[in-house]
Coordinates of C-alpha atoms in Angstrom, one line a residue:
Chain A
M1 CA 32.2 13.5 54.9
S2 CA 35.2 11.3 55.6
T3 CA 35.4 12.4 59.2
G4 CA 31.7 11.5 59.5
I5 CA 32.4 8.0 58.2
V6 CA 35.3 7.6 60.7
K7 CA 33.1 8.9 63.6
D8 CA 30.3 6.5 62.6
W9 CA 32.7 3.6 62.3
S10 CA 34.3 4.2 65.7
K11 CA 30.9 4.7 67.4
R12 CA 29.2 1.7 65.9
S13 CA 32.0 -0.8 66.0
N14 CA 34.1 -1.8 69.0
K15 CA 37.3 -2.1 66.9
L16 CA 39.1 0.8 68.5
E17 CA 38.2 -0.3 72.0
R18 CA 39.3 -3.9 71.1
I19 CA 42.6 -2.7 69.7
W20 CA 43.3 -0.6 72.8
L21 CA 42.3 -3.5 75.1
L22 CA 44.6 -5.9 73.4
A23 CA 47.4 -3.3 73.4
K24 CA 47.0 -2.7 77.1
I25 CA 47.0 -6.4 78.0
E26 CA 50.1 -7.0 75.9
F27 CA 51.9 -4.1 77.5
K28 CA 50.9 -5.3 80.9
L29 CA 52.1 -8.8 80.2
R30 CA 55.4 -7.5 78.9
Y31 CA 56.3 -5.1 81.6
Y32 CA 54.2 -5.6 84.7
E33 CA 54.9 -9.3 85.3
N34 CA 58.3 -8.7 86.7
K35 CA 59.5 -6.7 89.7
L36 CA 61.1 -3.9 87.7
G37 CA 57.8 -3.1 85.9
L38 CA 57.9 -0.3 83.4
F39 CA 61.5 0.3 84.2
W40 CA 62.2 -2.7 81.9
A41 CA 61.1 -0.6 79.0
L42 CA 63.8 1.9 79.8
L43 CA 66.5 -0.5 80.8
K44 CA 67.2 -1.7 77.3
P45 CA 68.0 1.6 75.7
I46 CA 69.9 2.7 78.8
M47 CA 72.1 -0.4 78.8
D48 CA 72.7 -0.1 75.0
M49 CA 73.5 3.6 75.5
C50 CA 76.1 2.8 78.2
I51 CA 77.8 0.1 76.0
Y52 CA 78.0 2.4 73.0
Y53 CA 79.0 5.4 75.1
V54 CA 81.9 3.5 76.6
A55 CA 83.0 2.0 73.2
F56 CA 82.7 5.2 71.1
K57 CA 83.1 8.1 73.5
V58 CA 85.5 6.7 76.1
I59 CA 87.6 4.3 74.0
L60 CA 87.3 5.7 70.4
K61 CA 87.0 9.3 71.5
S62 CA 84.1 10.2 69.3
D63 CA 83.7 14.0 68.9
V64 CA 79.9 13.9 68.4
P65 CA 78.4 16.7 70.6
S66 CA 75.8 15.6 73.2
F67 CA 76.8 12.0 72.4
A68 CA 74.6 10.4 75.1
S69 CA 71.5 12.1 73.8
Y70 CA 72.6 11.4 70.3
L71 CA 72.6 7.7 71.1
F72 CA 69.5 7.8 73.2
I73 CA 67.2 9.2 70.5
G74 CA 68.7 6.9 67.9
L75 CA 68.3 3.8 70.1
I76 CA 64.7 4.4 71.0
F77 CA 63.7 4.7 67.4
W78 CA 65.8 1.6 66.5
N79 CA 64.4 -0.5 69.4
F80 CA 60.8 0.3 68.4
F81 CA 61.6 -0.8 64.8
V82 CA 63.2 -4.1 66.0
E83 CA 60.5 -4.9 68.6
S84 CA 57.8 -4.2 66.0
T85 CA 59.4 -6.3 63.2
S86 CA 61.5 -9.1 64.9
G87 CA 59.0 -9.2 67.7
A88 CA 56.0 -9.7 65.4
I89 CA 57.3 -12.4 63.1
Q90 CA 55.5 -15.2 65.0
I91 CA 52.5 -13.0 65.9
L92 CA 50.1 -15.1 63.8
Y93 CA 51.3 -18.2 65.7
I94 CA 51.3 -16.7 69.2
K95 CA 48.0 -14.9 68.8
K96 CA 46.2 -17.7 66.9
Y97 CA 43.7 -18.0 69.7
L98 CA 42.2 -14.7 68.5
Y99 CA 41.3 -15.7 65.0
E100 CA 41.0 -19.5 64.9
Y101 CA 37.5 -19.5 66.4
S102 CA 36.2 -16.3 64.9
N103 CA 36.3 -14.0 61.8
M104 CA 38.2 -11.3 63.6
N105 CA 40.2 -9.1 61.3
K106 CA 43.9 -10.1 61.7
L107 CA 45.1 -6.5 61.0
E108 CA 43.8 -5.5 64.4
I109 CA 46.2 -8.0 66.1
Y110 CA 49.2 -6.2 64.4
I111 CA 47.9 -2.7 65.2
S112 CA 47.4 -3.6 68.9
T113 CA 50.9 -5.1 69.2
L114 CA 52.4 -1.9 67.7
F115 CA 50.3 0.2 70.0
A116 CA 51.7 -1.8 72.9
N117 CA 55.2 -1.1 71.6
S118 CA 54.2 2.6 71.2
I119 CA 53.4 2.9 74.9
G120 CA 57.0 1.8 75.6
F121 CA 58.3 4.1 73.0
F122 CA 56.5 7.1 74.4
F123 CA 57.7 6.3 77.9
N124 CA 61.3 6.2 76.6
F125 CA 60.7 9.4 74.6
I126 CA 59.6 11.3 77.7
M127 CA 62.8 10.0 79.5
F128 CA 64.8 11.3 76.5
L129 CA 63.1 14.7 76.8
L130 CA 63.9 14.9 80.5
F131 CA 67.4 13.8 80.0
Y132 CA 68.1 16.1 77.0
N133 CA 66.5 19.2 78.5
L134 CA 67.5 18.8 82.1
L135 CA 70.8 17.0 82.1
E136 CA 72.4 17.6 78.8
S137 CA 74.7 20.6 79.1
R138 CA 74.7 21.5 75.3
S139 CA 70.9 21.1 74.9
V140 CA 69.3 23.5 72.4
G141 CA 66.1 23.3 74.5
F142 CA 62.5 23.1 73.3
A143 CA 61.7 24.3 69.8
F144 CA 58.6 24.2 67.6
S145 CA 60.4 21.9 65.2
N146 CA 60.1 19.2 68.0
F147 CA 56.5 18.6 66.9
W148 CA 57.8 17.1 63.7
I149 CA 58.7 14.1 65.8
I150 CA 55.0 13.1 65.4
A151 CA 55.3 12.8 61.6
L152 CA 58.5 10.8 62.0
F153 CA 56.9 8.4 64.5
I154 CA 53.9 7.9 62.2
T155 CA 56.3 7.1 59.4
L156 CA 58.2 4.6 61.6
F157 CA 54.9 3.1 62.8
L158 CA 53.6 2.5 59.3
L159 CA 57.0 1.2 58.1
S160 CA 57.2 -1.2 61.0
L161 CA 53.6 -2.3 60.5
G162 CA 54.2 -3.0 56.8
L163 CA 57.4 -5.1 57.5
A164 CA 55.7 -6.9 60.4
L165 CA 52.9 -7.9 58.0
I166 CA 55.4 -9.1 55.4
L167 CA 57.6 -11.0 57.7
S168 CA 54.9 -12.7 59.8
T169 CA 53.0 -13.9 56.7
I170 CA 56.2 -15.2 55.1
Y171 CA 56.7 -17.1 58.4
I172 CA 53.6 -19.2 57.6
I173 CA 55.4 -20.7 54.6
A174 CA 59.1 -20.3 55.7
K175 CA 59.8 -20.6 59.4
D176 CA 63.5 -19.6 59.1
I177 CA 62.6 -16.0 58.2
T178 CA 63.1 -15.4 61.9
Q179 CA 66.8 -16.2 61.7
I180 CA 67.2 -14.4 58.4
W181 CA 65.6 -11.3 59.8
V182 CA 67.9 -11.3 62.8
V183 CA 71.0 -11.3 60.5
F184 CA 69.4 -8.7 58.3
T185 CA 68.6 -6.4 61.3
S186 CA 72.2 -6.7 62.6
F187 CA 73.4 -5.7 59.2
L188 CA 70.9 -2.8 59.1
F189 CA 72.0 -1.7 62.5
F190 CA 75.5 -1.1 61.3
L191 CA 74.2 0.6 58.2
S192 CA 72.3 3.1 60.2
P193 CA 73.9 6.2 61.9
I194 CA 73.0 5.2 65.4
F195 CA 76.4 5.7 66.9
Y196 CA 78.4 7.0 63.9
K197 CA 78.9 10.6 63.4
L198 CA 76.6 11.7 60.6
S199 CA 79.4 13.2 58.4
T200 CA 81.3 9.9 58.7
F201 CA 78.2 8.0 57.7
R202 CA 77.6 10.2 54.7
N203 CA 81.2 10.1 53.6
A204 CA 81.3 6.4 53.7
L205 CA 77.9 5.7 52.3
P206 CA 76.8 8.7 50.1
I207 CA 73.1 9.0 49.5
F208 CA 72.5 5.7 51.5
E209 CA 70.3 7.6 53.9
F210 CA 67.8 7.6 51.0
G211 CA 68.1 3.8 50.7
N212 CA 67.7 3.0 54.3
P213 CA 64.5 4.4 55.8
I214 CA 65.6 3.8 59.4
A215 CA 68.7 5.9 58.8
G216 CA 66.5 8.7 57.3
I217 CA 64.1 8.6 60.2
I218 CA 66.9 8.7 62.8
I219 CA 68.7 11.5 61.0
N220 CA 65.5 13.6 60.9
A221 CA 64.7 12.8 64.6
R222 CA 68.0 14.3 65.6
R223 CA 67.5 17.3 63.4
V224 CA 64.1 18.1 64.9
M225 CA 64.9 17.2 68.5
M226 CA 68.6 18.1 69.0
E227 CA 69.3 20.8 66.4
G228 CA 66.1 22.8 66.4
L229 CA 65.8 22.4 62.6
Q230 CA 63.0 21.4 60.3
P231 CA 63.3 17.8 59.1
D232 CA 64.9 17.2 55.7
F233 CA 61.7 17.0 53.7
W234 CA 63.2 15.0 50.9
L235 CA 64.3 12.4 53.3
L236 CA 60.9 12.4 55.1
G237 CA 59.1 12.1 51.8
F238 CA 61.3 9.1 50.8
D239 CA 60.8 7.4 54.2
F240 CA 57.0 7.9 54.0
G241 CA 57.2 6.5 50.5
Y242 CA 59.0 3.4 51.8
A243 CA 56.4 3.0 54.6
F244 CA 53.6 3.3 52.1
I245 CA 55.1 0.7 49.8
F246 CA 55.9 -1.8 52.5
L247 CA 52.5 -1.4 54.1
S248 CA 50.8 -2.0 50.7
I249 CA 52.8 -5.1 50.1
G250 CA 52.2 -6.2 53.7
L251 CA 48.4 -5.8 53.3
L252 CA 48.6 -7.8 50.1
F253 CA 50.5 -10.6 51.8
L254 CA 48.1 -10.6 54.7
N255 CA 45.3 -11.0 52.3
K256 CA 47.0 -13.8 50.3
L257 CA 49.1 -15.7 52.8
G258 CA 47.7 -14.5 56.1
S259 CA 44.3 -15.9 55.3
K260 CA 45.9 -19.4 55.4
A261 CA 47.4 -18.9 58.9
A262 CA 44.7 -20.9 60.7
E263 CA 45.2 -24.0 58.6
K264 CA 49.0 -23.8 58.2
L265 CA 50.2 -22.7 61.6
Chain B
M1 CA 23.4 -9.9 49.2
D2 CA 20.0 -10.7 50.5
A3 CA 19.4 -8.8 53.8
A4 CA 17.9 -11.9 55.4
L5 CA 20.9 -14.0 54.9
A6 CA 23.6 -14.4 57.6
I7 CA 25.8 -16.6 55.4
E8 CA 25.9 -16.8 51.6
A9 CA 28.4 -19.2 50.1
K10 CA 28.5 -19.9 46.4
N11 CA 30.6 -22.5 44.6
I12 CA 32.9 -23.0 47.7
S13 CA 35.4 -25.9 47.7
K14 CA 38.5 -26.8 49.7
T15 CA 41.4 -29.0 48.9
F16 CA 44.3 -29.6 51.3
H17 CA 47.8 -30.1 49.9
I18 CA 49.6 -32.3 52.3
T19 CA 53.4 -32.7 51.9
E20 CA 55.3 -35.4 53.7
D21 CA 58.4 -33.3 54.1
S22 CA 58.5 -30.4 56.4
H23 CA 59.0 -28.1 53.4
N24 CA 58.6 -24.9 55.3
T25 CA 61.9 -23.2 55.4
I26 CA 63.6 -21.0 52.9
K27 CA 66.8 -23.2 53.2
H28 CA 64.8 -26.3 52.4
R29 CA 63.1 -24.7 49.5
L30 CA 66.4 -23.5 48.0
F31 CA 68.1 -26.9 48.4
N32 CA 65.1 -28.6 46.8
L33 CA 64.5 -26.2 44.0
F34 CA 64.5 -28.8 41.4
N35 CA 63.1 -31.5 43.6
P36 CA 59.7 -30.2 44.8
P37 CA 58.0 -32.2 47.5
R38 CA 55.3 -34.6 46.5
A39 CA 52.0 -33.2 47.8
S40 CA 49.0 -35.4 48.2
K41 CA 45.7 -33.8 47.6
V42 CA 42.8 -34.2 50.0
E43 CA 39.6 -32.9 48.6
A44 CA 37.9 -32.0 51.9
L45 CA 35.0 -30.1 50.4
K46 CA 33.6 -30.6 46.9
T47 CA 32.0 -27.6 45.2
M48 CA 28.8 -26.6 46.9
D49 CA 26.4 -23.7 47.7
F50 CA 25.3 -23.0 51.3
E51 CA 23.0 -20.4 52.7
V52 CA 21.9 -19.7 56.2
K53 CA 19.2 -17.2 57.0
K54 CA 19.4 -14.9 60.0
G55 CA 17.9 -16.3 63.1
E56 CA 17.9 -19.9 61.7
C57 CA 19.2 -23.0 63.5
V58 CA 20.8 -25.3 61.0
G59 CA 22.0 -28.8 61.6
L60 CA 25.2 -30.3 60.1
I61 CA 25.5 -34.0 60.2
G62 CA 27.6 -36.7 58.6
R63 CA 30.1 -39.4 59.5
N64 CA 33.6 -38.6 60.8
G65 CA 35.9 -37.2 58.1
C66 CA 33.0 -36.1 55.9
G67 CA 34.1 -32.5 55.9
K68 CA 31.8 -31.0 58.6
S69 CA 34.7 -29.3 60.5
T70 CA 36.2 -27.9 57.3
L71 CA 32.8 -26.6 56.2
T72 CA 32.2 -24.9 59.5
K73 CA 35.7 -23.3 59.5
I74 CA 35.1 -21.9 56.0
L75 CA 31.6 -20.7 56.9
A76 CA 33.0 -19.0 60.0
G77 CA 35.6 -17.2 58.0
V78 CA 38.5 -19.0 59.7
Y79 CA 39.7 -20.9 56.6
P80 CA 39.7 -19.3 53.1
T81 CA 37.8 -21.1 50.3
D82 CA 39.7 -22.3 47.2
T83 CA 36.9 -21.4 44.8
G84 CA 33.7 -19.3 44.8
Y85 CA 33.0 -16.7 47.5
I86 CA 31.4 -16.3 50.9
N87 CA 29.6 -13.4 52.5
I88 CA 29.3 -13.4 56.2
T89 CA 27.1 -10.8 57.9
G90 CA 28.3 -10.2 61.5
S91 CA 30.8 -11.8 63.9
T92 CA 31.2 -15.5 64.1
L93 CA 32.2 -17.9 66.8
L94 CA 33.3 -21.4 66.2
M95 CA 32.8 -23.3 69.4
N96 CA 33.9 -26.8 70.2
L97 CA 36.2 -27.3 73.1
G98 CA 37.2 -23.7 73.5
V99 CA 36.4 -20.2 72.3
G100 CA 40.0 -19.0 71.8
M101 CA 41.6 -18.0 75.1
S102 CA 45.2 -17.3 75.9
H103 CA 46.7 -19.4 78.7
E104 CA 48.9 -16.4 79.6
L105 CA 45.9 -14.3 80.6
T106 CA 43.7 -14.4 83.6
A107 CA 40.0 -15.5 83.5
R108 CA 39.1 -11.8 83.8
E109 CA 41.3 -10.8 80.9
N110 CA 40.1 -13.7 78.7
V111 CA 36.5 -12.7 79.3
Y112 CA 37.2 -9.2 78.1
V113 CA 39.3 -10.2 75.2
S114 CA 36.9 -13.0 74.0
A115 CA 33.8 -10.9 74.4
S116 CA 35.4 -8.0 72.6
V117 CA 36.4 -10.2 69.7
L118 CA 32.8 -11.3 69.6
G119 CA 31.8 -7.7 69.0
M120 CA 30.9 -6.4 72.5
K121 CA 31.8 -3.0 73.8
I122 CA 33.7 -2.7 77.1
R123 CA 30.7 -1.3 79.0
E124 CA 28.5 -4.1 77.7
I125 CA 31.1 -6.6 78.9
D126 CA 31.2 -4.8 82.3
A127 CA 27.5 -5.4 82.6
I128 CA 27.6 -9.1 82.0
F129 CA 31.0 -9.9 83.5
D130 CA 29.6 -11.2 86.9
K131 CA 27.0 -13.3 85.1
I132 CA 29.7 -15.0 83.0
I133 CA 31.9 -15.7 86.0
T134 CA 29.0 -16.9 88.2
F135 CA 27.6 -19.1 85.4
A136 CA 31.1 -20.7 85.0
E137 CA 31.3 -21.2 88.8
L138 CA 34.7 -19.4 88.8
E139 CA 34.2 -16.7 91.4
E140 CA 37.2 -17.7 93.4
S141 CA 39.6 -17.9 90.4
V142 CA 38.7 -14.8 88.4
D143 CA 42.2 -13.3 88.6
R144 CA 44.1 -16.5 88.1
K145 CA 45.9 -17.3 84.9
I146 CA 43.9 -19.9 83.0
K147 CA 47.0 -22.0 82.5
F148 CA 46.4 -23.1 86.1
F149 CA 42.8 -24.1 85.5
S150 CA 41.6 -27.7 85.1
S151 CA 40.2 -28.7 81.8
G152 CA 36.7 -28.6 83.3
M153 CA 37.2 -25.0 84.5
L154 CA 38.4 -24.0 81.1
A155 CA 35.5 -25.6 79.3
R156 CA 33.0 -23.9 81.7
L157 CA 34.6 -20.5 81.2
A158 CA 34.6 -20.9 77.4
F159 CA 31.0 -22.1 77.4
S160 CA 29.9 -19.3 79.7
I161 CA 31.6 -16.6 77.5
A162 CA 30.0 -18.1 74.4
I163 CA 26.4 -18.2 75.8
N164 CA 26.6 -14.9 77.5
A165 CA 28.5 -12.9 75.0
G166 CA 27.7 -14.8 71.9
A167 CA 28.5 -13.9 68.3
D168 CA 26.0 -13.0 65.6
I169 CA 26.5 -16.4 64.1
M170 CA 27.4 -19.4 66.3
F171 CA 28.9 -22.7 65.2
L172 CA 28.3 -25.2 67.9
D173 CA 30.3 -28.4 67.5
E174 CA 29.3 -31.1 70.0
I175 CA 29.1 -28.5 72.8
F176 CA 26.9 -30.6 75.0
A177 CA 29.9 -32.7 76.0
V178 CA 31.2 -29.9 78.1
G179 CA 31.9 -30.1 81.9
D180 CA 30.4 -32.5 84.4
V181 CA 26.8 -33.7 84.4
K182 CA 25.6 -30.9 86.6
F183 CA 27.1 -28.3 84.3
Q184 CA 25.8 -30.0 81.2
E185 CA 22.3 -29.9 82.6
K186 CA 22.6 -26.2 83.4
A187 CA 24.1 -25.5 79.9
I188 CA 21.3 -27.4 78.2
K189 CA 18.7 -25.6 80.2
V190 CA 20.1 -22.2 79.2
F191 CA 20.4 -23.3 75.7
E192 CA 16.8 -24.5 75.5
S193 CA 15.2 -21.7 77.5
S194 CA 16.1 -18.5 75.7
W195 CA 19.6 -18.5 74.3
I196 CA 18.9 -20.0 70.9
E197 CA 16.1 -17.5 70.1
G198 CA 17.1 -14.9 67.6
K199 CA 20.5 -16.3 67.1
T200 CA 21.9 -17.8 63.9
V201 CA 23.2 -21.2 64.8
I202 CA 24.9 -24.0 62.9
L203 CA 24.8 -27.1 65.1
V204 CA 27.2 -29.9 64.4
S205 CA 26.3 -33.1 66.2
H206 CA 26.3 -36.8 66.2
T207 CA 23.3 -36.8 68.6
M208 CA 20.3 -37.0 66.3
A209 CA 17.9 -36.1 69.1
T210 CA 19.6 -32.8 69.6
V211 CA 19.5 -32.0 65.9
Q212 CA 15.9 -33.1 65.6
K213 CA 14.9 -30.9 68.6
Y214 CA 16.5 -27.6 67.5
C215 CA 17.1 -27.5 63.8
T216 CA 14.6 -26.4 61.2
R217 CA 16.9 -27.4 58.3
T218 CA 19.7 -29.8 58.3
A219 CA 22.6 -30.5 55.9
F220 CA 23.9 -34.1 55.4
M221 CA 27.5 -34.5 54.2
K222 CA 29.3 -37.5 52.8
H223 CA 32.8 -37.7 51.5
G224 CA 33.2 -33.9 51.3
R225 CA 30.0 -33.5 49.3
L226 CA 26.8 -31.8 50.4
E227 CA 24.4 -34.7 49.8
F228 CA 21.3 -33.0 51.1
F229 CA 20.2 -29.7 52.7
G230 CA 16.7 -29.2 53.8
D231 CA 14.1 -31.0 55.9
T232 CA 15.7 -32.3 59.2
E233 CA 13.8 -35.6 59.2
K234 CA 15.0 -36.5 55.7
A235 CA 18.6 -35.5 56.5
I236 CA 18.6 -37.7 59.6
A237 CA 17.1 -40.6 57.6
L238 CA 19.9 -40.3 55.1
Y239 CA 22.5 -40.1 57.9
M240 CA 21.1 -43.2 59.6
E241 CA 21.0 -45.0 56.2
D242 CA 24.7 -44.1 55.7
N243 CA 25.5 -45.6 59.1
H244 CA 24.2 -49.0 58.3

């Protein structure tokens, strides 16, 4: 019955088409208006990867195996999170033209922006697969556990959507949330095992992986992509729980604060 | 909700709280925790009921500052109401000088985005795309970003999207002041000939002849209050009286 409702909804309304149209246009604006095109999407994680590789592998002699791939997968998940949260704080201001003349559902604006970010993510992810499987000497190769990456990405998507909703609606009443979130994400970056060895991270911050959903998602992403293991289901459950809670709060904020965006922004 | 109603608003009201300080940062709020800003209240809309039937053309008149714009924004679902509730059946379009276009997008992209926001499917937009561009007289500039358009070109594009794509419920705020005289004549012709038929329209205007011509019922507002809603002739008489 529920699939019938979904089918009926997607057939009758143009919502899915509209979300995809907005996502495509946003993606095009971001990447195709410069000479490097889609390569821009790849440039950021590659540059980050080079910097951390030099700092941690060359100078600090990190003994993490397949360190370049270890960084790569961590950074593409982290970059999606930052682009979808920091990048969406002013979304109600920038995309005001979409809702100040009509009763369009504002949630569609968020979903389309995250879809645009998802296109960049998938492009990077394919690059990671090629790099890891073709160039990485200690690759474990393809495994069925790789498919768990879909569940991890959905968790990341929902978590980022929830936080984007919360931050952008707070922006309506407190503009400096932008600066506060920049500081917070810098802090969160160093509290996530992006370039640290996992055992070092766990020794220094025991059970913190359950307190930081991004850390949990990155740890699981490496398990399923680089170790050929199933994800840590406790960790996945916790992260999905965080995503659900943040999304619920975000929708509540959108309903209460977001409805005033047209008059306040 | 009655199936024949396009908009049903009960006990709606709107008050704006205007603060003199720019009290919109967390830092400012923390530093002024015990010294909240003085907010002045502007009662833009006093409690009222408002119903619009499907397919009806309703006029909305009143002097400047009487609350017409606030009411249209609430009825269009753009502003939330402070009290009561509002049911809107279908998509709405609030049209005054624009229809909500991004200056970073080309005319082509804006047509697709705007028409999609108004509820059309891509293949339906494909079918009317040329008509929209031809009507707006923008055949040469279709793939140019609209930030390079003149104000007249922008207005023509917005008007063309609105009349060709159209929402289920249209709020037209002084739209006949768009473009040059030639375009105005063309726009009025389209509006008169077929466009208004079957559409639910709320027409905001200071031109009484326009209201008299198109509206079956008219609302007259004064100081945020709905003074009268009914016969157009009577509403116009009240408005004229208020102007003297």
